[in-house]
Amino acid sequence: PFDYNDGWYASVGAEYAWNEQLTLRGGVGWEWSPIDDGNRSFRLPDDDRLWLSVGGSYDANDHMSFDLGYSFLTTFDTDLFPAAGGGPVTNGPFGGSADATVHIFSAGFKYRFGG
């Protein structure tokens, strides 16, 4: 059995219309992992995550718009203990830590047909 907890995510963001064509966005979020010290293994070294995101939209004209976005996700020194140290048996005699970061880039193009 995995014995996972409920996962939760909370975030806050803002959007600012710089002018008629340009809109800027940003936000921060925190994700509570369903994996805790008691059931974390080397196969799934998940931990809580911090999300930082920025982006924007540019309306070139009445028909075309462009979107760009960037998100940075990070965890913080996730401990992986051997079974004797309180971790799951699947870790065997091994212990250590994991640290992860993710960079997400996105781009979009939208074309509106009609009047």
Short mmCIF file of C-alpha atoms in Angstrom, two decimals:
data_model
loop_
_atom_site.label_atom_id
_atom_site.label_comp_id
_atom_site.label_asym_id
_atom_site.label_seq_id
_atom_site.Cartn_x
_atom_site.Cartn_y
_atom_site.Cartn_z
CA PRO A 1 0.00 0.00 0.00
CA PHE A 2 1.17 3.48 -0.80
CA ASP A 3 -0.44 5.17 2.25
CA TYR A 4 -0.56 8.54 0.49
CA ASN A 5 -2.15 11.54 2.16
CA ASP A 6 -4.36 14.09 0.43
CA GLY A 7 -2.47 16.51 -1.81
CA TRP A 8 -3.20 20.24 -1.56
CA TYR A 9 -2.30 23.28 -3.65
CA ALA A 10 -2.76 26.97 -2.85
CA SER A 11 -1.82 29.90 -5.06
CA VAL A 12 -2.27 33.59 -5.60
CA GLY A 13 -1.78 35.54 -8.80
CA ALA A 14 -2.22 38.93 -10.37
CA GLU A 15 -2.85 40.34 -13.82
CA TYR A 16 -2.01 43.86 -14.94
CA ALA A 17 -3.15 45.49 -18.18
CA TRP A 18 -0.05 47.49 -19.12
CA ASN A 19 -1.87 49.02 -22.08
CA GLU A 20 -4.54 48.05 -24.63
CA GLN A 21 -2.25 45.44 -26.20
CA LEU A 22 -0.08 44.07 -23.38
CA THR A 23 -1.25 42.16 -20.29
CA LEU A 24 1.26 40.92 -17.68
CA ARG A 25 0.66 38.08 -15.20
CA GLY A 26 2.44 36.58 -12.23
CA GLY A 27 1.78 34.20 -9.40
CA VAL A 28 3.14 32.07 -6.61
CA GLY A 29 1.89 28.72 -5.37
CA TRP A 30 2.66 26.07 -2.77
CA GLU A 31 1.88 22.38 -3.28
CA TRP A 32 1.70 19.98 -0.34
CA SER A 33 2.76 16.54 -1.48
CA PRO A 34 0.73 13.43 -0.57
CA ILE A 35 4.07 11.69 0.08
CA ASP A 36 5.51 12.13 3.58
CA ASP A 37 8.65 10.87 5.34
CA GLY A 38 6.93 7.64 6.35
CA ASN A 39 6.12 6.47 2.81
CA ARG A 40 8.68 8.25 0.62
CA SER A 41 10.94 5.97 -1.41
CA PHE A 42 13.73 6.27 -3.96
CA ARG A 43 11.22 5.36 -6.66
CA LEU A 44 9.03 8.35 -5.76
CA PRO A 45 11.07 11.01 -3.91
CA ASP A 46 8.21 13.52 -3.98
CA ASP A 47 8.05 16.48 -1.59
CA ASP A 48 6.31 19.85 -1.19
CA ARG A 49 6.85 22.25 -4.10
CA LEU A 50 7.12 25.99 -4.59
CA TRP A 51 5.74 27.35 -7.90
CA LEU A 52 6.75 30.77 -9.29
CA SER A 53 5.17 31.89 -12.58
CA VAL A 54 5.25 34.92 -14.88
CA GLY A 55 3.76 35.54 -18.29
CA GLY A 56 1.91 37.85 -20.57
CA SER A 57 -0.30 38.33 -23.58
CA TYR A 58 0.19 40.66 -26.51
CA ASP A 59 -2.70 41.52 -28.81
CA ALA A 60 -1.07 42.37 -32.15
CA ASN A 61 -4.39 43.36 -33.72
CA ASP A 62 -8.09 42.42 -33.57
CA HIS A 63 -7.35 38.93 -34.91
CA MET A 64 -3.93 37.86 -33.57
CA SER A 65 -2.54 37.50 -30.06
CA PHE A 66 0.57 35.91 -28.58
CA ASP A 67 1.03 34.40 -25.11
CA LEU A 68 4.27 33.63 -23.27
CA GLY A 69 4.70 32.01 -19.88
CA TYR A 70 7.40 30.70 -17.59
CA SER A 71 7.09 28.64 -14.40
CA PHE A 72 9.80 27.58 -11.98
CA LEU A 73 9.10 24.68 -9.60
CA THR A 74 11.40 23.55 -6.83
CA THR A 75 11.52 21.15 -3.90
CA PHE A 76 13.82 21.50 -0.93
CA ASP A 77 16.30 18.78 0.18
CA THR A 78 13.97 15.80 0.31
CA ASP A 79 15.34 13.28 2.80
CA LEU A 80 15.30 9.57 1.91
CA PHE A 81 16.04 7.43 4.94
CA PRO A 82 16.71 3.68 5.24
CA ALA A 83 13.96 1.54 6.77
CA ALA A 84 15.62 1.64 10.21
CA GLY A 85 15.49 5.45 10.08
CA GLY A 86 11.72 5.58 9.68
CA GLY A 87 11.40 5.33 5.90
CA PRO A 88 9.67 2.61 3.90
CA VAL A 89 11.19 -0.85 3.58
CA THR A 90 11.57 -0.34 -0.19
CA ASN A 91 14.54 1.95 0.46
CA GLY A 92 16.48 -1.00 1.85
CA PRO A 93 19.77 -0.07 3.53
CA PHE A 94 20.14 3.13 1.50
CA GLY A 95 19.66 6.74 2.51
CA GLY A 96 20.20 10.13 0.99
CA SER A 97 18.45 13.21 -0.23
CA ALA A 98 16.95 14.47 -3.47
CA ASP A 99 16.54 17.98 -4.78
CA ALA A 100 14.57 18.86 -7.89
CA THR A 101 13.86 21.92 -10.02
CA VAL A 102 11.68 22.22 -13.10
CA HIS A 103 11.54 24.99 -15.71
CA ILE A 104 8.40 25.22 -17.84
CA PHE A 105 8.29 27.51 -20.87
CA SER A 106 5.12 27.98 -22.86
CA ALA A 107 4.15 29.94 -25.94
CA GLY A 108 0.86 30.32 -27.71
CA PHE A 109 -0.55 31.95 -30.79
CA LYS A 110 -4.25 32.72 -31.19
CA TYR A 111 -6.01 33.76 -34.39
CA ARG A 112 -9.65 34.91 -34.29
CA PHE A 113 -11.68 34.45 -37.47
CA GLY A 114 -14.57 36.74 -38.32
CA GLY A 115 -15.38 40.34 -37.44
#
